[in-house]
mmCIF file of N, CA and C in Angstrom:
data_model
loop_
_atom_site.group_PDB
_atom_site.id
_atom_site.type_symbol
_atom_site.label_atom_id
_atom_site.label_comp_id
_atom_site.label_asym_id
_atom_site.label_seq_id
_atom_site.Cartn_x
_atom_site.Cartn_y
_atom_site.Cartn_z
ATOM 1 N N UNK A 1 3.725 -9.174 5.683
ATOM 2 C CA UNK A 1 5.089 -8.260 4.779
ATOM 3 C C UNK A 1 6.078 -8.410 6.072
ATOM 4 N N UNK A 2 7.184 -8.390 4.915
ATOM 5 C CA UNK A 2 8.075 -9.091 5.686
ATOM 6 C C UNK A 2 9.152 -7.319 5.565
ATOM 7 N N UNK A 3 9.784 -7.466 6.540
ATOM 8 C CA UNK A 3 10.549 -5.777 6.242
ATOM 9 C C UNK A 3 11.961 -5.828 6.755
ATOM 10 N N UNK A 4 12.532 -4.993 6.290
ATOM 11 C CA UNK A 4 14.328 -5.259 7.058
ATOM 12 C C UNK A 4 14.403 -4.087 8.153
ATOM 13 N N UNK A 5 14.689 -3.828 9.257
ATOM 14 C CA UNK A 5 15.704 -2.729 10.760
ATOM 15 C C UNK A 5 16.697 -2.673 10.314
ATOM 16 N N UNK A 6 15.492 -1.521 10.900
ATOM 17 C CA UNK A 6 18.109 -0.382 11.298
ATOM 18 C C UNK A 6 17.486 -0.952 12.742
ATOM 19 N N UNK A 7 18.414 -1.199 13.115
ATOM 20 C CA UNK A 7 18.413 -0.982 15.410
ATOM 21 C C UNK A 7 20.186 -0.015 15.773
ATOM 22 N N UNK A 8 18.955 0.434 16.672
ATOM 23 C CA UNK A 8 20.511 1.121 17.646
ATOM 24 C C UNK A 8 20.550 0.482 19.163
ATOM 25 N N UNK A 9 21.673 0.275 19.593
ATOM 26 C CA UNK A 9 20.773 -0.533 21.352
ATOM 27 C C UNK A 9 20.032 -2.068 21.355
ATOM 28 N N UNK A 10 19.313 -2.098 20.516
ATOM 29 C CA UNK A 10 18.727 -3.130 20.166
ATOM 30 C C UNK A 10 17.464 -3.148 20.010
ATOM 31 N N UNK A 11 17.122 -1.565 20.442
ATOM 32 C CA UNK A 11 16.014 -0.759 19.662
ATOM 33 C C UNK A 11 15.553 -0.007 18.469
ATOM 34 N N UNK A 12 14.356 -0.562 17.539
ATOM 35 C CA UNK A 12 14.627 0.092 15.935
ATOM 36 C C UNK A 12 13.742 1.528 15.591
ATOM 37 N N UNK A 13 15.007 1.692 15.046
ATOM 38 C CA UNK A 13 15.316 3.318 14.720
ATOM 39 C C UNK A 13 13.966 3.322 12.558
ATOM 40 N N UNK A 14 13.531 2.252 11.908
ATOM 41 C CA UNK A 14 13.227 2.174 11.220
ATOM 42 C C UNK A 14 12.770 0.891 10.580
ATOM 43 N N UNK A 15 12.023 0.816 9.521
ATOM 44 C CA UNK A 15 11.727 0.139 8.570
ATOM 45 C C UNK A 15 11.697 0.710 7.070
ATOM 46 N N UNK A 16 12.360 -0.355 6.506
ATOM 47 C CA UNK A 16 11.291 -1.156 5.136
ATOM 48 C C UNK A 16 10.634 -2.148 5.309
ATOM 49 N N UNK A 17 9.077 -2.118 4.458
ATOM 50 C CA UNK A 17 8.089 -2.817 4.565
ATOM 51 C C UNK A 17 8.775 -3.414 2.958
ATOM 52 N N UNK A 18 8.476 -5.028 2.565
ATOM 53 C CA UNK A 18 8.499 -5.002 1.489
ATOM 54 C C UNK A 18 7.915 -6.554 1.306
ATOM 55 N N UNK A 19 7.594 -7.028 0.184
ATOM 56 C CA UNK A 19 6.731 -8.440 -0.328
ATOM 57 C C UNK A 19 7.937 -9.142 -1.595
ATOM 58 N N UNK A 20 8.055 -10.383 -1.033
ATOM 59 C CA UNK A 20 8.988 -11.183 -2.515
ATOM 60 C C UNK A 20 7.563 -12.250 -3.450
ATOM 61 N N UNK A 21 7.515 -12.026 -4.486
ATOM 62 C CA UNK A 21 7.308 -12.742 -4.835
ATOM 63 C C UNK A 21 8.125 -13.127 -5.876
ATOM 64 N N UNK A 22 8.162 -14.190 -6.277
ATOM 65 C CA UNK A 22 9.745 -15.306 -7.223
ATOM 66 C C UNK A 22 10.871 -14.639 -6.630
ATOM 67 N N UNK A 23 11.631 -14.164 -8.016
ATOM 68 C CA UNK A 23 13.288 -13.016 -8.202
ATOM 69 C C UNK A 23 12.675 -12.027 -7.765
ATOM 70 N N UNK A 24 11.940 -11.442 -7.131
ATOM 71 C CA UNK A 24 11.250 -9.537 -7.209
ATOM 72 C C UNK A 24 10.666 -9.940 -5.566
ATOM 73 N N UNK A 25 11.695 -8.380 -5.142
ATOM 74 C CA UNK A 25 11.113 -8.236 -4.172
ATOM 75 C C UNK A 25 11.085 -6.207 -3.825
ATOM 76 N N UNK A 26 9.095 -5.994 -3.545
ATOM 77 C CA UNK A 26 8.689 -4.823 -4.132
ATOM 78 C C UNK A 26 9.622 -4.013 -1.903
ATOM 79 N N UNK A 27 9.782 -3.000 -2.087
ATOM 80 C CA UNK A 27 10.253 -2.162 -1.394
ATOM 81 C C UNK A 27 9.124 -1.245 -1.111
ATOM 82 N N UNK A 28 8.521 -1.573 -0.819
ATOM 83 C CA UNK A 28 6.714 -1.113 -0.157
ATOM 84 C C UNK A 28 6.019 0.354 0.295
ATOM 85 N N UNK A 29 7.467 0.225 1.962
ATOM 86 C CA UNK A 29 6.878 1.132 1.783
ATOM 87 C C UNK A 29 7.623 1.946 3.281
ATOM 88 N N UNK A 30 8.324 2.206 3.298
ATOM 89 C CA UNK A 30 10.366 3.165 4.688
ATOM 90 C C UNK A 30 9.289 4.438 5.297
ATOM 91 N N UNK A 31 9.433 3.422 6.580
ATOM 92 C CA UNK A 31 8.933 4.261 7.951
ATOM 93 C C UNK A 31 10.991 5.026 8.822
ATOM 94 N N UNK A 32 10.901 5.491 9.771
ATOM 95 C CA UNK A 32 12.117 6.300 10.173
ATOM 96 C C UNK A 32 11.066 6.758 11.410
ATOM 97 N N UNK A 33 11.474 6.240 13.148
ATOM 98 C CA UNK A 33 11.504 7.398 13.741
ATOM 99 C C UNK A 33 12.042 8.869 13.927
ATOM 100 N N UNK A 34 11.262 10.049 13.828
ATOM 101 C CA UNK A 34 11.167 11.375 13.892
ATOM 102 C C UNK A 34 12.484 11.404 14.137
ATOM 103 N N UNK A 35 13.756 11.090 15.341
ATOM 104 C CA UNK A 35 14.953 11.381 16.044
ATOM 105 C C UNK A 35 15.625 10.835 14.669
ATOM 106 N N UNK A 36 15.560 9.439 14.336
ATOM 107 C CA UNK A 36 16.571 9.034 13.314
ATOM 108 C C UNK A 36 16.438 9.984 12.008
ATOM 109 N N UNK A 37 16.195 11.184 11.201
ATOM 110 C CA UNK A 37 15.252 11.768 10.539
ATOM 111 C C UNK A 37 17.100 13.151 10.209
ATOM 112 N N UNK A 38 17.860 12.460 8.806
ATOM 113 C CA UNK A 38 17.754 14.043 8.621
ATOM 114 C C UNK A 38 19.339 13.514 9.291
ATOM 115 N N UNK A 39 19.457 11.222 9.513
ATOM 116 C CA UNK A 39 20.975 11.767 10.808
ATOM 117 C C UNK A 39 21.839 10.336 9.353
ATOM 118 N N UNK A 40 21.138 9.949 8.726
ATOM 119 C CA UNK A 40 21.969 8.932 7.805
ATOM 120 C C UNK A 40 21.101 7.744 7.720
ATOM 121 N N UNK A 41 20.024 7.428 8.304
ATOM 122 C CA UNK A 41 19.503 6.175 9.669
ATOM 123 C C UNK A 41 18.576 5.793 8.308
ATOM 124 N N UNK A 42 18.267 6.293 7.066
ATOM 125 C CA UNK A 42 18.436 6.098 6.276
ATOM 126 C C UNK A 42 18.422 4.998 4.383
ATOM 127 N N UNK A 43 19.405 5.699 4.322
ATOM 128 C CA UNK A 43 20.674 5.603 3.787
ATOM 129 C C UNK A 43 21.040 4.418 4.211
ATOM 130 N N UNK A 44 21.682 4.689 5.329
ATOM 131 C CA UNK A 44 22.043 2.936 6.087
ATOM 132 C C UNK A 44 21.529 1.829 6.099
ATOM 133 N N UNK A 45 19.832 2.450 6.313
ATOM 134 C CA UNK A 45 19.219 1.324 5.702
ATOM 135 C C UNK A 45 19.251 0.800 5.249
ATOM 136 N N UNK A 46 18.481 1.375 3.446
ATOM 137 C CA UNK A 46 18.458 1.104 2.563
ATOM 138 C C UNK A 46 19.853 0.814 1.831
ATOM 139 N N UNK A 47 20.753 0.922 1.852
ATOM 140 C CA UNK A 47 22.014 -0.050 1.134
ATOM 141 C C UNK A 47 21.677 -1.254 2.439
ATOM 142 N N UNK A 48 22.067 -1.366 3.252
ATOM 143 C CA UNK A 48 21.270 -3.098 4.027
ATOM 144 C C UNK A 48 20.848 -3.333 3.195
ATOM 145 N N UNK A 49 19.790 -3.515 3.341
ATOM 146 C CA UNK A 49 19.043 -3.949 2.048
ATOM 147 C C UNK A 49 19.518 -3.970 0.770
ATOM 148 N N UNK A 50 19.094 -2.865 0.397
ATOM 149 C CA UNK A 50 19.920 -3.283 -1.009
ATOM 150 C C UNK A 50 20.900 -4.705 -0.497
ATOM 151 N N UNK A 51 22.055 -4.223 -0.377
ATOM 152 C CA UNK A 51 23.475 -5.382 -0.035
ATOM 153 C C UNK A 51 23.252 -6.480 -0.066
ATOM 154 N N UNK A 52 22.139 -7.406 0.532
ATOM 155 C CA UNK A 52 20.910 -8.408 0.823
ATOM 156 C C UNK A 52 20.743 -8.942 -0.088
ATOM 157 N N UNK A 53 19.833 -7.457 -0.735
ATOM 158 C CA UNK A 53 19.205 -8.362 -1.749
ATOM 159 C C UNK A 53 19.956 -8.584 -3.058
ATOM 160 N N UNK A 54 21.630 -7.965 -2.732
ATOM 161 C CA UNK A 54 21.894 -8.316 -3.885
ATOM 162 C C UNK A 54 22.462 -10.215 -3.811
ATOM 163 N N UNK A 55 23.054 -9.798 -2.914
ATOM 164 C CA UNK A 55 23.651 -10.721 -1.543
ATOM 165 C C UNK A 55 22.590 -12.732 -2.338
ATOM 166 N N UNK A 56 20.898 -12.320 -2.781
ATOM 167 C CA UNK A 56 20.344 -12.750 -3.291
ATOM 168 C C UNK A 56 19.534 -13.210 -3.921
ATOM 169 N N UNK A 57 20.571 -12.524 -5.266
ATOM 170 C CA UNK A 57 19.834 -11.850 -6.503
ATOM 171 C C UNK A 57 19.133 -12.009 -6.771
ATOM 172 N N UNK A 58 17.798 -10.593 -6.045
ATOM 173 C CA UNK A 58 16.532 -10.023 -6.281
ATOM 174 C C UNK A 58 17.221 -9.513 -6.764
ATOM 175 N N UNK A 59 15.099 -9.273 -7.901
ATOM 176 C CA UNK A 59 15.388 -7.976 -8.476
ATOM 177 C C UNK A 59 14.281 -7.023 -7.511
ATOM 178 N N UNK A 60 14.393 -5.366 -7.647
ATOM 179 C CA UNK A 60 14.478 -4.813 -6.876
ATOM 180 C C UNK A 60 12.457 -3.699 -7.569
ATOM 181 N N UNK A 61 11.360 -3.905 -7.325
ATOM 182 C CA UNK A 61 10.170 -3.375 -7.435
ATOM 183 C C UNK A 61 10.457 -2.022 -6.468
ATOM 184 N N UNK A 62 10.687 -1.358 -6.767
ATOM 185 C CA UNK A 62 10.609 0.507 -6.564
ATOM 186 C C UNK A 62 9.218 1.007 -5.950
ATOM 187 N N UNK A 63 8.478 0.438 -4.863
ATOM 188 C CA UNK A 63 7.814 0.542 -4.530
ATOM 189 C C UNK A 63 6.699 2.483 -3.448
ATOM 190 N N UNK A 64 8.119 2.680 -3.163
ATOM 191 C CA UNK A 64 7.597 3.271 -1.864
ATOM 192 C C UNK A 64 9.036 5.158 -2.131
ATOM 193 N N UNK A 65 8.681 5.459 -2.332
ATOM 194 C CA UNK A 65 8.754 7.298 -2.242
ATOM 195 C C UNK A 65 10.512 7.226 -2.252
ATOM 196 N N UNK A 66 10.027 6.909 -0.623
ATOM 197 C CA UNK A 66 11.848 6.953 -0.420
ATOM 198 C C UNK A 66 13.299 5.439 -1.311
ATOM 199 N N UNK A 67 12.665 4.889 -1.536
ATOM 200 C CA UNK A 67 12.759 4.147 -2.180
ATOM 201 C C UNK A 67 13.924 3.831 -3.672
ATOM 202 N N UNK A 68 12.697 5.080 -4.409
ATOM 203 C CA UNK A 68 12.820 5.759 -5.731
ATOM 204 C C UNK A 68 13.780 6.836 -5.514
ATOM 205 N N UNK A 69 14.276 7.503 -5.130
ATOM 206 C CA UNK A 69 13.956 8.591 -4.385
ATOM 207 C C UNK A 69 15.352 8.606 -4.075
ATOM 208 N N UNK A 70 16.443 7.606 -4.040
ATOM 209 C CA UNK A 70 17.311 6.853 -3.083
ATOM 210 C C UNK A 70 18.296 6.516 -4.304
ATOM 211 N N UNK A 71 17.118 5.281 -4.781
ATOM 212 C CA UNK A 71 18.038 4.701 -5.977
ATOM 213 C C UNK A 71 18.118 5.690 -7.136
ATOM 214 N N UNK A 72 17.234 7.533 -6.807
ATOM 215 C CA UNK A 72 17.519 7.949 -8.169
ATOM 216 C C UNK A 72 19.019 8.331 -7.532
ATOM 217 N N UNK A 73 19.300 8.917 -6.402
ATOM 218 C CA UNK A 73 20.499 9.362 -6.030
ATOM 219 C C UNK A 73 21.859 8.321 -6.031
ATOM 220 N N UNK A 74 21.496 6.520 -6.076
ATOM 221 C CA UNK A 74 22.879 6.055 -6.172
ATOM 222 C C UNK A 74 22.729 5.309 -7.189
ATOM 223 N N UNK A 75 22.989 5.642 -8.700
ATOM 224 C CA UNK A 75 23.300 4.810 -9.972
ATOM 225 C C UNK A 75 23.208 3.479 -9.731
ATOM 226 N N UNK A 76 24.102 3.700 -8.685
ATOM 227 C CA UNK A 76 25.270 2.573 -9.030
ATOM 228 C C UNK A 76 24.597 1.049 -8.956
ATOM 229 N N UNK A 77 23.345 1.630 -7.642
ATOM 230 C CA UNK A 77 22.663 0.503 -6.956
ATOM 231 C C UNK A 77 21.036 0.658 -8.147
ATOM 232 N N UNK A 78 20.984 1.006 -9.544
ATOM 233 C CA UNK A 78 20.073 0.711 -10.437
ATOM 234 C C UNK A 78 20.097 -0.764 -11.262
ATOM 235 N N UNK A 79 20.909 -1.500 -10.920
ATOM 236 C CA UNK A 79 21.002 -2.406 -11.750
ATOM 237 C C UNK A 79 20.531 -3.975 -10.912
ATOM 238 N N UNK A 80 19.986 -3.300 -9.490
ATOM 239 C CA UNK A 80 19.774 -4.103 -8.697
ATOM 240 C C UNK A 80 17.561 -3.525 -9.062
ATOM 241 N N UNK A 81 17.210 -2.638 -10.191
ATOM 242 C CA UNK A 81 15.454 -2.109 -10.347
ATOM 243 C C UNK A 81 15.176 -3.397 -11.565
ATOM 244 N N UNK A 82 13.903 -4.404 -11.521
ATOM 245 C CA UNK A 82 13.438 -4.752 -12.447
ATOM 246 C C UNK A 82 12.589 -4.455 -13.359
ATOM 247 N N UNK A 83 13.393 -4.393 -14.502
ATOM 248 C CA UNK A 83 13.123 -3.273 -15.474
ATOM 249 C C UNK A 83 11.440 -4.301 -16.163
ATOM 250 N N UNK A 84 11.452 -5.290 -15.320
ATOM 251 C CA UNK A 84 10.828 -5.882 -16.834
ATOM 252 C C UNK A 84 9.354 -5.460 -16.343
ATOM 253 N N UNK A 85 9.270 -4.585 -15.076
ATOM 254 C CA UNK A 85 7.950 -4.654 -14.290
ATOM 255 C C UNK A 85 8.092 -3.056 -13.438
ATOM 256 N N UNK A 86 7.828 -2.368 -14.207
ATOM 257 C CA UNK A 86 7.569 -1.351 -12.980
ATOM 258 C C UNK A 86 6.289 -0.845 -11.961
ATOM 259 N N UNK A 87 6.518 -0.119 -11.108
ATOM 260 C CA UNK A 87 4.942 0.017 -9.544
ATOM 261 C C UNK A 87 3.599 0.058 -10.186
ATOM 262 N N UNK A 88 3.460 -0.106 -10.763
ATOM 263 C CA UNK A 88 1.761 -0.305 -11.686
ATOM 264 C C UNK A 88 1.325 -1.571 -11.320
#
């Protein structure tokens, strides 16, 4: 599996694990260090991942509850969701 990471002084604070199939990217699992939670780190990680996904022309299959919740809170990013396939 692949992952997006967010770093502070070269040390990982968290990651989003994903897979790619064709023009789709499945965001599978998000994990943050306990010390990073509640400080916007997860949101910055998601924003960076989605910017990269948009630049690469991929569509998102949101499989992780954190990703689903983020997309609910950020409707401007929902155009990236792969509507042809759900998380089944």
